Structure formats: C-alpha cells, structure tokens
Coordinates of C-alpha atoms in Angstrom, one line a residue:
Chain M
M18 CA 26.5 2.7 23.7
Q19 CA 28.6 5.7 24.0
A20 CA 28.0 6.6 20.4
L21 CA 24.4 6.6 21.0
I22 CA 24.6 9.0 23.8
D23 CA 27.0 11.2 21.9
E24 CA 24.9 11.3 18.8
F25 CA 21.6 11.7 20.7
P26 CA 20.8 15.3 19.5
V27 CA 21.5 14.2 15.9
I28 CA 19.1 11.2 16.4
L29 CA 16.4 13.2 17.9
Q30 CA 16.6 15.7 15.0
A31 CA 16.3 12.9 12.6
F32 CA 13.2 11.4 14.2
W33 CA 11.7 15.0 14.5
L34 CA 12.1 15.0 10.7
T35 CA 10.4 11.6 10.4
I36 CA 7.6 12.8 12.6
R37 CA 7.1 15.9 10.5
L38 CA 7.2 14.0 7.2
T39 CA 4.6 11.5 8.6
L40 CA 2.2 14.2 10.0
A41 CA 2.4 16.3 6.8
S42 CA 2.1 13.4 4.4
G43 CA -0.6 11.8 6.6
A44 CA -2.8 15.0 6.6
V45 CA -2.4 15.5 2.8
A46 CA -3.2 11.9 2.1
L47 CA -6.2 11.9 4.3
V48 CA -7.8 14.8 2.3
L49 CA -6.7 13.4 -1.0
G50 CA -7.8 9.8 -0.1
T51 CA -11.3 11.1 0.9
I52 CA -11.7 13.0 -2.2
L53 CA -10.5 9.9 -4.2
A54 CA -13.0 7.8 -2.4
A55 CA -15.8 10.2 -3.0
M56 CA -14.8 10.2 -6.7
R57 CA -14.7 6.3 -6.8
V58 CA -18.5 6.1 -5.6
S59 CA -19.8 9.0 -7.5
P60 CA -22.5 9.0 -10.0
L61 CA -20.2 10.1 -12.7
P62 CA -18.4 7.2 -14.6
V63 CA -15.6 9.6 -15.7
L64 CA -14.8 10.5 -12.0
R65 CA -15.1 6.8 -11.1
G66 CA -12.6 6.0 -13.9
V67 CA -10.1 8.6 -13.0
G68 CA -10.2 7.4 -9.3
T69 CA -9.8 3.8 -10.2
V70 CA -7.0 4.5 -12.6
Y71 CA -5.2 6.7 -10.0
V72 CA -5.6 4.1 -7.3
N73 CA -4.4 1.1 -9.4
V74 CA -1.4 3.0 -10.9
V75 CA -0.2 4.3 -7.6
R76 CA -0.8 1.2 -5.6
N77 CA 1.2 -1.0 -8.1
T78 CA 4.1 1.4 -8.2
P79 CA 6.9 1.0 -5.8
L80 CA 7.0 3.8 -3.3
T81 CA 10.8 4.2 -3.9
L82 CA 10.0 4.9 -7.6
V83 CA 7.5 7.5 -6.7
I84 CA 9.8 9.3 -4.4
V85 CA 12.6 9.1 -6.9
F86 CA 10.3 10.5 -9.5
C87 CA 9.3 13.4 -7.2
G88 CA 13.0 14.1 -6.2
L89 CA 14.8 13.9 -9.6
G90 CA 11.8 14.3 -12.0
L91 CA 9.6 17.0 -10.4
G92 CA 12.6 18.6 -8.4
T93 CA 15.6 18.4 -10.6
V94 CA 14.3 18.3 -14.2
L95 CA 11.0 20.1 -13.8
E96 CA 12.3 22.5 -11.2
V97 CA 9.3 22.4 -8.9
S98 CA 10.4 24.4 -6.0
F99 CA 9.0 25.1 -2.6
S100 CA 12.0 26.6 -0.9
T101 CA 15.3 28.0 -1.8
S102 CA 16.9 25.7 0.8
L103 CA 17.7 22.5 -1.0
S104 CA 17.0 20.2 1.9
T105 CA 13.6 21.9 2.6
N106 CA 12.8 21.5 -1.0
Y107 CA 13.5 17.8 -1.1
M108 CA 11.5 17.4 2.1
W109 CA 8.5 18.8 0.4
L110 CA 9.0 16.8 -2.7
S111 CA 9.1 13.6 -0.7
I112 CA 6.0 14.7 1.2
I113 CA 4.3 15.0 -2.2
G114 CA 5.5 11.5 -3.1
L115 CA 4.4 10.0 0.3
S116 CA 0.9 11.7 0.2
A117 CA 0.2 10.8 -3.3
Y118 CA 1.1 7.1 -2.6
T119 CA -0.6 6.8 0.7
A120 CA -3.8 8.5 -0.6
A121 CA -4.5 5.4 -2.8
F122 CA -4.5 3.4 0.5
V123 CA -6.6 5.7 2.3
C124 CA -9.0 5.8 -0.5
E125 CA -9.4 2.1 -0.5
A126 CA -9.7 2.1 3.2
I127 CA -12.6 4.7 3.1
R128 CA -14.3 2.8 0.3
A129 CA -14.2 -0.4 2.4
G130 CA -15.7 1.7 5.1
I131 CA -18.6 2.8 2.9
N132 CA -19.2 -0.8 2.5
T133 CA -20.0 -1.2 6.2
V134 CA -22.7 1.6 6.3
P135 CA -26.1 -0.4 6.1
V136 CA -27.9 0.0 2.8
G137 CA -30.8 1.2 4.7
Q138 CA -29.0 4.4 5.7
A139 CA -28.1 5.5 2.1
E140 CA -31.6 4.5 1.0
A141 CA -33.3 6.4 3.7
A142 CA -31.2 9.5 3.0
R143 CA -32.2 9.2 -0.7
A144 CA -35.8 8.8 0.3
I145 CA -35.8 12.2 2.2
G146 CA -34.4 13.8 -0.9
L147 CA -30.8 14.2 -0.2
T148 CA -28.5 14.6 -3.1
F149 CA -25.5 12.3 -3.7
G150 CA -23.3 15.0 -2.1
Q151 CA -25.4 15.5 0.9
N152 CA -25.9 11.7 1.3
L153 CA -22.2 11.1 1.3
R154 CA -21.3 14.1 3.4
L155 CA -24.0 13.8 6.1
I156 CA -24.9 10.2 6.3
V157 CA -22.5 7.7 4.7
L158 CA -19.0 9.3 5.2
P159 CA -19.4 10.2 9.0
Q160 CA -20.3 6.4 9.5
A161 CA -17.6 5.1 7.1
F162 CA -14.8 7.2 8.9
R163 CA -15.9 5.6 12.3
A164 CA -15.6 2.2 10.8
V165 CA -12.1 2.7 9.4
V166 CA -10.4 4.4 12.3
A167 CA -8.4 1.2 12.9
P168 CA -7.3 0.7 9.2
L169 CA -6.6 4.4 9.0
G170 CA -4.2 3.9 12.0
S171 CA -2.5 1.0 10.2
I172 CA -2.0 3.1 7.1
L173 CA -0.5 5.9 9.5
I174 CA 2.0 3.4 11.0
A175 CA 2.9 2.2 7.5
L176 CA 3.3 5.8 6.5
T177 CA 5.6 6.4 9.5
K178 CA 7.8 3.4 8.4
N179 CA 7.5 4.5 4.7
T180 CA 9.0 8.0 5.4
T181 CA 12.3 6.2 5.6
I182 CA 12.2 5.8 1.8
A183 CA 12.6 9.5 1.5
A184 CA 16.3 8.6 2.1
A185 CA 16.3 7.6 -1.7
I186 CA 16.5 11.4 -2.5
G187 CA 18.7 12.3 0.4
V188 CA 16.3 13.5 3.0
T189 CA 18.2 12.9 6.3
E190 CA 15.3 11.3 8.2
A191 CA 16.0 8.6 10.6
S192 CA 17.1 5.8 8.2
L193 CA 19.7 7.9 6.3
T194 CA 20.9 9.3 9.7
M195 CA 21.2 5.7 10.9
K196 CA 23.3 4.9 7.8
A197 CA 25.6 7.9 8.4
L198 CA 26.0 6.9 12.0
F199 CA 26.9 3.4 11.0
E200 CA 29.7 4.8 8.8
R201 CA 30.9 7.1 11.6
H202 CA 30.8 4.6 14.3
G203 CA 31.5 1.2 12.7
D204 CA 32.2 -0.3 16.1
A205 CA 28.7 0.5 17.5
V206 CA 26.5 -0.9 14.7
V207 CA 24.4 -2.9 17.2
P208 CA 23.5 -0.3 19.8
I209 CA 22.9 2.3 16.9
F210 CA 20.4 -0.2 15.1
C211 CA 18.8 -0.9 18.6
G212 CA 18.4 2.8 19.2
F213 CA 16.8 3.4 15.9
A214 CA 14.6 0.3 16.1
L215 CA 13.4 1.5 19.5
G216 CA 12.7 4.9 18.2
F217 CA 10.4 3.4 15.6
L218 CA 8.7 1.2 18.2
V219 CA 8.1 4.3 20.2
L220 CA 6.5 6.0 17.3
T221 CA 4.3 3.2 16.1
L222 CA 3.3 1.3 19.1
P223 CA 1.4 4.2 20.7
T224 CA -0.1 5.1 17.4
G225 CA -1.4 1.6 17.1
L226 CA -2.8 1.6 20.6
L227 CA -4.4 5.1 20.2
F228 CA -6.2 4.2 17.0
S229 CA -7.4 1.0 18.4
W230 CA -8.7 2.6 21.3
L231 CA -10.3 5.3 19.1
S232 CA -11.9 2.8 17.0
K233 CA -13.6 1.2 19.9
R234 CA -14.7 4.5 21.1
L235 CA -16.1 5.7 17.9
A236 CA -17.4 2.4 16.7
V237 CA -21.1 2.8 15.5
I238 CA -23.2 0.5 17.5
R239 CA -25.4 -1.5 15.3
Chain A
M25 CA -42.1 15.0 -25.4
T26 CA -41.3 14.4 -21.7
A27 CA -44.1 11.8 -21.4
V28 CA -42.7 9.8 -24.2
T29 CA -39.1 9.8 -22.9
G30 CA -40.5 9.3 -19.4
E31 CA -42.4 6.3 -20.5
R32 CA -39.4 4.8 -22.1
R33 CA -37.2 5.0 -19.0
P34 CA -38.8 2.7 -16.5
A35 CA -37.4 -0.4 -18.3
R36 CA -33.9 1.0 -17.9
R37 CA -34.6 2.4 -14.5
R38 CA -35.6 -1.1 -13.3
V39 CA -32.4 -2.6 -14.7
Q40 CA -30.2 -0.2 -12.9
G41 CA -32.3 0.1 -9.8
S42 CA -31.9 -3.6 -9.2
D43 CA -28.2 -2.9 -9.1
P44 CA -27.3 -3.1 -5.4
M45 CA -24.3 -1.0 -5.9
N46 CA -26.0 2.2 -6.7
V47 CA -27.8 3.0 -3.3
L48 CA -25.9 6.1 -2.9
Y49 CA -27.7 8.1 -5.6
D50 CA -30.9 7.6 -7.6
V51 CA -31.1 6.6 -11.1
P52 CA -30.8 10.0 -12.7
G53 CA -34.0 11.6 -14.0
P54 CA -34.0 14.0 -17.0
R55 CA -32.6 17.0 -15.1
A56 CA -29.9 14.9 -13.2
R57 CA -29.0 13.4 -16.4
I58 CA -28.4 16.8 -18.0
R59 CA -26.4 17.9 -14.9
N60 CA -24.4 14.5 -15.0
N61 CA -23.6 15.1 -18.7
V62 CA -22.4 18.6 -18.2
L63 CA -20.4 17.6 -15.2
T64 CA -19.0 14.7 -17.3
V65 CA -17.8 17.1 -20.0
L66 CA -16.4 19.5 -17.3
V67 CA -14.4 16.5 -15.7
I68 CA -13.1 15.6 -19.1
L69 CA -12.2 19.1 -19.9
A70 CA -10.3 19.3 -16.5
V71 CA -8.5 16.1 -17.1
L72 CA -7.5 17.3 -20.7
F73 CA -6.4 20.6 -19.3
A74 CA -4.3 18.9 -16.5
V75 CA -2.7 16.8 -19.3
Y76 CA -2.1 19.9 -21.5
V77 CA -0.5 21.6 -18.6
M78 CA 1.7 18.6 -17.9
V79 CA 2.7 18.2 -21.6
T80 CA 3.6 21.9 -22.0
K81 CA 5.6 21.8 -18.8
L82 CA 7.4 18.7 -20.0
G83 CA 7.9 20.4 -23.5
E84 CA 9.4 23.4 -21.8
K85 CA 12.0 21.4 -20.2
K86 CA 12.6 19.5 -23.3
Q87 CA 11.4 16.3 -21.9
L88 CA 9.4 15.5 -25.0
D89 CA 12.4 15.5 -27.1
P90 CA 12.4 12.3 -29.2
A91 CA 15.9 11.7 -28.3
L92 CA 14.8 11.0 -24.7
W93 CA 12.2 8.5 -25.7
T94 CA 13.6 6.7 -28.7
P95 CA 16.0 4.6 -26.6
F96 CA 13.0 2.5 -25.5
L97 CA 12.4 1.4 -29.1
R98 CA 15.9 0.0 -29.3
G99 CA 16.4 -3.7 -28.6
D100 CA 19.8 -3.3 -27.0
V101 CA 18.6 -0.8 -24.4
W102 CA 16.0 -3.5 -23.3
V103 CA 18.5 -6.5 -23.5
N104 CA 21.4 -4.7 -21.9
L105 CA 19.9 -2.5 -19.5
I106 CA 16.3 -3.0 -18.6
V107 CA 16.0 -6.8 -18.7
P108 CA 19.0 -7.5 -16.6
G109 CA 17.5 -5.1 -14.1
L110 CA 14.2 -6.8 -14.2
L111 CA 15.8 -10.1 -13.7
N112 CA 17.5 -9.1 -10.6
T113 CA 14.2 -7.5 -9.2
L114 CA 12.5 -10.8 -10.1
A115 CA 15.3 -13.0 -8.6
A116 CA 15.3 -11.1 -5.5
A117 CA 11.6 -11.3 -5.1
A118 CA 11.6 -15.0 -6.1
V119 CA 14.3 -15.8 -3.5
A120 CA 12.8 -13.8 -0.8
S121 CA 9.3 -15.2 -1.5
L122 CA 10.6 -18.9 -1.4
I123 CA 12.2 -18.2 2.1
A124 CA 9.5 -15.9 3.5
V125 CA 6.6 -18.2 2.9
P126 CA 8.1 -21.1 5.0
F127 CA 9.2 -18.5 7.4
G128 CA 5.7 -17.3 7.7
F129 CA 4.3 -20.7 8.2
V130 CA 6.9 -21.7 10.9
F131 CA 6.2 -18.5 12.9
G132 CA 2.5 -18.3 12.3
I133 CA 2.1 -21.9 13.7
A134 CA 4.6 -21.1 16.4
R135 CA 2.4 -18.3 17.5
L136 CA -0.4 -20.7 18.1
S137 CA 1.7 -23.1 20.1
E138 CA 0.6 -24.4 23.4
H139 CA 3.9 -23.7 25.0
A140 CA 4.1 -20.2 26.2
V141 CA 7.9 -20.0 25.4
I142 CA 7.6 -20.8 21.7
R143 CA 4.4 -18.6 21.5
L144 CA 6.0 -15.6 23.0
A145 CA 9.3 -15.9 21.3
A146 CA 7.8 -16.2 17.9
G147 CA 5.4 -13.4 18.9
A148 CA 8.3 -11.2 19.7
V149 CA 10.2 -11.8 16.4
V150 CA 7.1 -11.2 14.3
E151 CA 6.0 -8.1 16.2
F152 CA 9.5 -6.6 16.1
F153 CA 10.2 -7.1 12.4
R154 CA 6.7 -5.7 11.5
A155 CA 7.2 -2.6 13.6
I156 CA 10.5 -1.3 12.2
P157 CA 11.0 -0.1 8.6
L158 CA 12.4 -2.4 6.0
L159 CA 15.0 0.1 5.0
I160 CA 16.4 0.1 8.6
M161 CA 16.6 -3.6 8.4
I162 CA 18.4 -3.5 5.0
F163 CA 20.9 -1.0 6.3
A164 CA 21.5 -2.9 9.4
V165 CA 22.2 -6.1 7.5
M166 CA 24.7 -4.5 5.1
F167 CA 26.6 -2.6 7.7
G168 CA 26.0 -5.2 10.6
G169 CA 27.2 -8.0 8.3
S170 CA 30.6 -6.5 7.6
A171 CA 31.0 -4.7 11.0
I172 CA 30.1 -7.7 13.3
F173 CA 30.9 -10.8 11.2
G174 CA 33.3 -9.3 8.9
L175 CA 31.4 -10.5 6.0
T176 CA 30.9 -8.6 2.6
V177 CA 27.2 -8.4 2.3
T178 CA 26.0 -7.9 -1.3
P179 CA 23.1 -5.6 -1.8
F180 CA 21.1 -8.6 -3.1
T181 CA 21.6 -10.4 0.2
A182 CA 20.7 -7.3 2.4
V183 CA 17.6 -6.8 0.4
V184 CA 16.5 -10.6 0.4
V185 CA 17.1 -10.7 4.2
G186 CA 15.2 -7.6 4.8
L187 CA 12.4 -8.8 2.5
V188 CA 12.3 -12.2 4.2
L189 CA 12.2 -10.9 7.8
Y190 CA 9.5 -8.3 7.1
N191 CA 7.3 -10.1 4.8
G192 CA 7.8 -13.4 6.6
S193 CA 6.4 -11.7 9.7
V194 CA 3.4 -10.4 7.8
L195 CA 2.9 -13.8 6.3
A196 CA 3.1 -15.3 9.8
E197 CA 0.1 -13.1 10.8
I198 CA -1.8 -14.2 7.8
V199 CA -1.1 -17.9 8.6
R200 CA -2.3 -17.4 12.1
A201 CA -5.4 -15.7 11.0
G202 CA -5.9 -18.4 8.3
I203 CA -5.7 -21.2 10.9
L204 CA -7.8 -19.3 13.4
A205 CA -10.5 -18.8 10.6
V206 CA -11.1 -22.5 10.3
P207 CA -14.1 -23.1 12.5
R208 CA -13.2 -24.4 16.0
G209 CA -15.4 -27.5 15.5
Q210 CA -13.1 -28.9 12.8
G211 CA -10.1 -29.1 15.2
E212 CA -12.3 -30.4 18.1
A213 CA -13.8 -33.0 15.9
A214 CA -10.5 -34.2 14.8
L215 CA -9.3 -34.5 18.4
A216 CA -12.4 -36.3 19.2
I217 CA -11.7 -39.1 16.8
G218 CA -8.3 -39.4 18.3
L219 CA -6.0 -37.6 15.9
R220 CA -2.8 -36.2 17.6
K221 CA -2.2 -32.4 17.8
S222 CA 0.3 -32.4 14.9
Q223 CA -2.1 -34.6 12.9
V224 CA -5.0 -32.1 13.6
M225 CA -2.6 -29.3 12.2
W226 CA -1.4 -31.2 9.2
M227 CA -4.5 -33.0 8.2
I228 CA -7.3 -30.7 9.3
L229 CA -6.5 -27.2 9.9
L230 CA -3.7 -26.4 7.5
P231 CA -5.2 -27.7 4.4
Q232 CA -8.2 -25.6 4.9
A233 CA -6.4 -22.6 6.1
V234 CA -4.1 -22.6 3.1
T235 CA -7.2 -22.4 0.8
A236 CA -8.6 -19.5 2.9
M237 CA -5.2 -17.5 3.0
M238 CA -3.9 -18.1 -0.5
P239 CA -5.3 -14.9 -1.9
A240 CA -3.8 -13.0 1.0
I241 CA -0.4 -14.5 0.7
V242 CA -0.4 -13.7 -3.2
A243 CA -1.5 -10.1 -2.3
Q244 CA 1.5 -9.9 0.1
L245 CA 3.9 -11.1 -2.6
V246 CA 2.9 -8.1 -4.8
V247 CA 4.0 -6.0 -1.6
L248 CA 7.2 -8.0 -1.6
L249 CA 7.9 -7.4 -5.3
K250 CA 7.3 -3.8 -4.9
D251 CA 9.6 -3.5 -2.0
T252 CA 12.6 -5.0 -3.8
A253 CA 12.7 -1.4 -5.3
L254 CA 14.2 -0.5 -1.9
G255 CA 17.3 -2.1 -3.1
F256 CA 17.8 1.1 -5.2
I257 CA 18.8 2.8 -2.2
V258 CA 21.6 0.4 -1.3
S259 CA 22.7 0.3 -5.1
F260 CA 21.1 -3.1 -5.8
E261 CA 21.1 -3.3 -9.6
D262 CA 17.5 -3.8 -10.0
L263 CA 14.7 -2.6 -12.3
L264 CA 14.6 0.7 -10.6
N265 CA 18.2 1.1 -10.7
A266 CA 18.1 0.6 -14.5
G267 CA 15.4 3.1 -14.9
A268 CA 16.6 5.8 -12.4
R269 CA 20.4 5.5 -12.6
V270 CA 21.7 3.6 -15.6
L271 CA 19.4 4.8 -18.4
P272 CA 19.5 8.5 -17.3
S273 CA 23.1 8.4 -17.1
N274 CA 23.4 7.1 -20.6
F275 CA 20.6 9.2 -22.2
N276 CA 20.0 11.9 -19.7
N277 CA 16.2 11.0 -19.6
I278 CA 15.2 10.5 -16.1
I279 CA 11.5 11.3 -16.6
P280 CA 10.9 9.1 -19.6
S281 CA 12.9 6.3 -18.0
V282 CA 11.1 6.4 -14.7
I283 CA 7.7 6.4 -16.5
V284 CA 8.6 3.3 -18.7
I285 CA 10.0 1.4 -15.7
A286 CA 6.9 2.3 -13.7
I287 CA 4.8 0.8 -16.5
V288 CA 6.8 -2.4 -16.3
Y289 CA 6.3 -2.6 -12.6
I290 CA 2.6 -1.9 -12.8
I291 CA 2.0 -4.6 -15.5
I292 CA 3.8 -7.2 -13.3
N293 CA 2.0 -6.2 -10.0
L294 CA -1.4 -6.1 -11.8
A295 CA -0.7 -9.6 -13.2
V296 CA 0.2 -11.0 -9.8
G297 CA -2.8 -9.0 -8.2
A298 CA -5.1 -10.6 -10.7
V299 CA -3.9 -14.0 -9.6
A300 CA -4.8 -12.9 -6.1
V301 CA -8.4 -11.9 -7.1
W302 CA -8.9 -15.0 -9.0
L303 CA -7.7 -17.0 -6.0
E304 CA -10.1 -15.2 -3.8
R305 CA -13.2 -15.7 -5.9
R306 CA -12.2 -19.4 -6.2
S307 CA -11.8 -19.8 -2.4
R308 CA -14.9 -17.9 -1.7
R309 CA -16.9 -20.7 -3.4
S310 CA -14.7 -23.4 -2.4
R311 CA -16.3 -26.4 -0.6
K312 CA -12.9 -27.7 0.5
T313 CA -12.6 -25.3 3.3
A314 CA -15.0 -24.2 6.0
A315 CA -12.9 -21.0 6.4
Q316 CA -13.8 -17.7 4.7
P317 CA -10.9 -16.0 2.9
I318 CA -8.9 -13.9 5.3
A319 CA -7.7 -10.4 5.0
R320 CA -4.1 -9.3 4.5
P321 CA -3.2 -7.4 7.7
G322 CA -3.7 -3.7 6.9
S323 CA -5.7 -4.1 3.7
P324 CA -9.3 -3.0 3.5
S325 CA -10.6 -6.4 2.4
A326 CA -9.3 -9.9 1.8
V327 CA -7.7 -8.8 -1.5
E328 CA -7.5 -5.1 -1.3
A329 CA -10.9 -3.9 -2.4
I330 CA -10.3 -4.3 -6.1
A331 CA -13.9 -5.2 -6.5
Q332 CA -16.0 -2.7 -8.3
P333 CA -18.2 0.0 -6.8
I334 CA -19.7 0.1 -3.6
V335 CA -22.3 -0.6 -0.9
H336 CA -22.8 -4.2 -1.3
P337 CA -25.3 -5.4 1.3
D338 CA -23.3 -8.6 1.8
S339 CA -19.9 -7.2 2.0
S340 CA -20.2 -5.5 5.3
D341 CA -17.5 -7.8 6.7
A342 CA -15.0 -6.0 4.5
V343 CA -13.1 -4.1 7.3
E344 CA -13.2 -6.8 9.9
G345 CA -10.3 -9.0 10.6
H346 CA -7.9 -6.0 10.9
P347 CA -4.9 -6.8 12.9
K348 CA -3.4 -3.6 14.1
R349 CA -0.4 -3.3 12.0
P350 CA -0.1 -2.4 8.3
T351 CA 1.4 -3.5 5.1
M352 CA 1.9 -1.2 2.4

C-alpha cells in the first residue's frame, strides 16, 4: 500500500499518457473510420474495394504487430519523425498504429449504423434530387451516428484498454509503468495491480455509462 | 445516339434497381457514369501514387534489397524460425480456447442463476476481467506468480491465463445472451411439462442457445488468436516474436519480416472468420433453434459486418444486442 502512495505521481503521469493516447487515437480513428465507411458505401467499386481491403487486412492483424510495425518499421527504419524527443516520437507512432487499427472497427460500426436507417429515408433523399454525398452527409450519416453511439462507446473503451499495447514499443503508459513498479516493489505486487486495475475501471466505467446515456438521449425515435 | 443508348439501359437499370443495397445512390445515368469513370481513374491513380511513394521510400531506405526478402524463399527459415513461432501461437490459442469456452459456459450460466450470491459473484468476475486490459493481466500473472507464490511463470502460462480470463469473460456474456435469446416460452413450456430447472437448461435452453451463439463464439476465438500476439511483450516465442525479433536479428529485415508475418496472421484469421460467417448463415436458417444468432459484445453485427454493402431493409437489427463493453 505504501508503494502505491509513494509512487502515486508516477502512476498519475502514466494514466495521463494513457488518456492522451486514447483521446488522440480516438479522434483520428473517428475521422478515418467515417471516411472508410463512406468509401465502403460509395457508388465507386474501386473505393469500396479499397475500403474493404483496408478493413479486412487491419482487422485481422494483431494490434501488437501493427504497433511494432509503427515503432520499428516506420520509426526506426523509415525514420518517420514527429519530434526530436524520442519518447514523444514513439507516442505519436503508437497513436498512428492505434488509430489505424481502431478506424477499421469504427468503420464497421458506422456501416452497421447506416443499416439501421430506414430505406425510405435514403429513397426520399434521392427522390428530391440529393446526390450521394449530400444524401450521406445530410440524411444518412446523422441518423447512423445516433444509432451507433453505444457501439462507438464500446470501441472507445476497447481503445482505452488497447493503448496498453503501446508498451510493445516502450511507451511508458499505464501497463509499462505497472511492470516497472512490479520490478521496483516486488513485495507489493497485489496492491500495485489493484491500483492499476482500479485506474482502468475509473477510466472505462464512466465512459460506458456516459455513452449509454448519450445513446438513449440521441436515439432516433422511429 | 443518346436515344439508342438510352433505350438499351432500362434492362440493366431494372436489374440494378431491384438490388436493395444501392438505395444510397441512383443507378448512374450517362453523365454520372462518365463522372464515376473519371473518379475511378483518379482513385486508381491516387492508389498507384501512394504505392509509388511507399516503394520509393522503402527503396531509399534499402528495404527492397533482395537480401532482405530472399530469406522467405528458404525452407530452413520457415522450418526453423517461422513455423515454431506459429506453432507456439497456435498452441497458446488452442489451450486458451479449450479452457476459455468452458469458463464462459460456467460463468455465463452462473450469471443467470436464481441464487443472488452465485449471480453476483459470477457477474463481478466477468465484469472485472472485461474491464481491465489483457496486458495488465498478463504482467500481473507473470510477476504475481513469482512474487506471491514463488512460482516461475512461463510467458506461455501468463499469456494463456490472461487470454482465458479475458476471453472467458467475453464468452460468458455471449453464453448469457445466447440463453436469453431463446424465446421464453421454450423454458416455460419445458417447466410446464414437469422438467427440473437443470433439465430445462440442458435439454431445452442450451442446445438452442449453442446454435445461436456458435458464430459469435468462433468470432471471439479470432480475437483470442490475435491477442496471443501480446505474448511478444513478455517475450513469449510466438509468431510475432519470430517476425519482429528473431528474423530481424538474423537478417536485419524488420519491415519485410513484419509484412510476411502479418500475411500469415491474416490468412489464419480470415479462415477462422470464414467459419464464423458460414456458421452464422447456417444458424440463421436453422430450424433446430428458435433463437436468432446473437451478436458478439462490441461487434456491429452477429459476425462483424462482413456481409457486403449496405442498407438492407431487413438488417435493421444489426446494431441491437450491444452489451456495453467491447471486444477488439
């Protein structure tokens, strides 16, 4: 218990990095995922094909591999650089990996959301002469988003937990910090574990509650 | 001219128009078709450009050097490095699946128990292990095992225990949803003809629930298989370890290795995923169960929306059945 109190600032810092990784990757993934979903329902077979290949490739690749590729492949070999500070650079590389991976799931969720929009809506939009882009932007996507608030919340929670995998390329977020604390305080494994587990509960439970509340509020009444 | 082409089109238009998937846009007319063709060419050019940029970038960094790629043409590289890693990955996945599935059934059924103690205890276990990251669990097993019990925990054990606890908990949710998906009348009728509670579960509910949840279970096993790659972080000698540590240390070819390993993973997962899709189709038209196929928690549809395009009038149930916690 003492270890937990002594190391509290370190733990707080680790979780702060976890939160930043989650928010940054979540934002990028939401944008990228929406674009992918639009591609997958577009009139152009090429776009649909590109979207489908992306989703199926990324979804069937382990996230650890994606992150390792971003860190060692993009970072070390191809020398993609965001910052002169090594740790900041690896943070951004892991954000790329996390967003690229999460975007595939966001895309599938939104696509499922598009399925919930009654066909009549899209037909009416077409009938008054809206183009595919207008139809999607003005009629279908706004309703689809409201339908998938809860699944998007699930994806955000999964992302929060997945940020731990950035440990694979040495980003000192919560899990790697926990490992370091285990090594430093071998006698306090249980309290440290409980502390970190609690930390993740504190992050994920409110997210779940918030999103299920939002999904009820934003639900389209049909 | 336009009249002629215009007259030919209706036949095709009717065929495409009857396709319920394309309600988002009209069947293209002459102008739209020209525009679509132009856009298609532009997209193809953009993709080719992206590929070109990647290839030049890889070339600049000497990543296209044949020496980095030829190892994958050698039998001994596969036999000595990749296949052992793959076997470890498959072994971990198989052992974890074999324990996680019964774990899921026990806890899923326990969560439906009439005794509040059993129900709450099972609920606490399931919710806890779904809420914390798998990697945290794996670290805890490795360090906890030696620090508390004085055991030497191998990475294999740590990975398997973590996978069992996490995926078992997700499977418990699937089992619970599967049993709840069996229409109530089935259980009531069984009770009415005098079956005991356990008989109702074993003879009436479970057989129907299993059919409904098989696709979700198989889809979850893909997640489990993918998650074995977390073992890389605790130095488990799995497929990812072969591709991201062993091969690059021998041939200094991290990018080619990771790409080849990724292809192996993708092929295996697509194969297992295809089984899930096949099972879902089968269970959708099954007459052995009154329950509809259920969704894997956190996935957009019963089996993640692999089905082709979009806006099916009859698939509006796609996002329903979403328990609040995810699986990715």
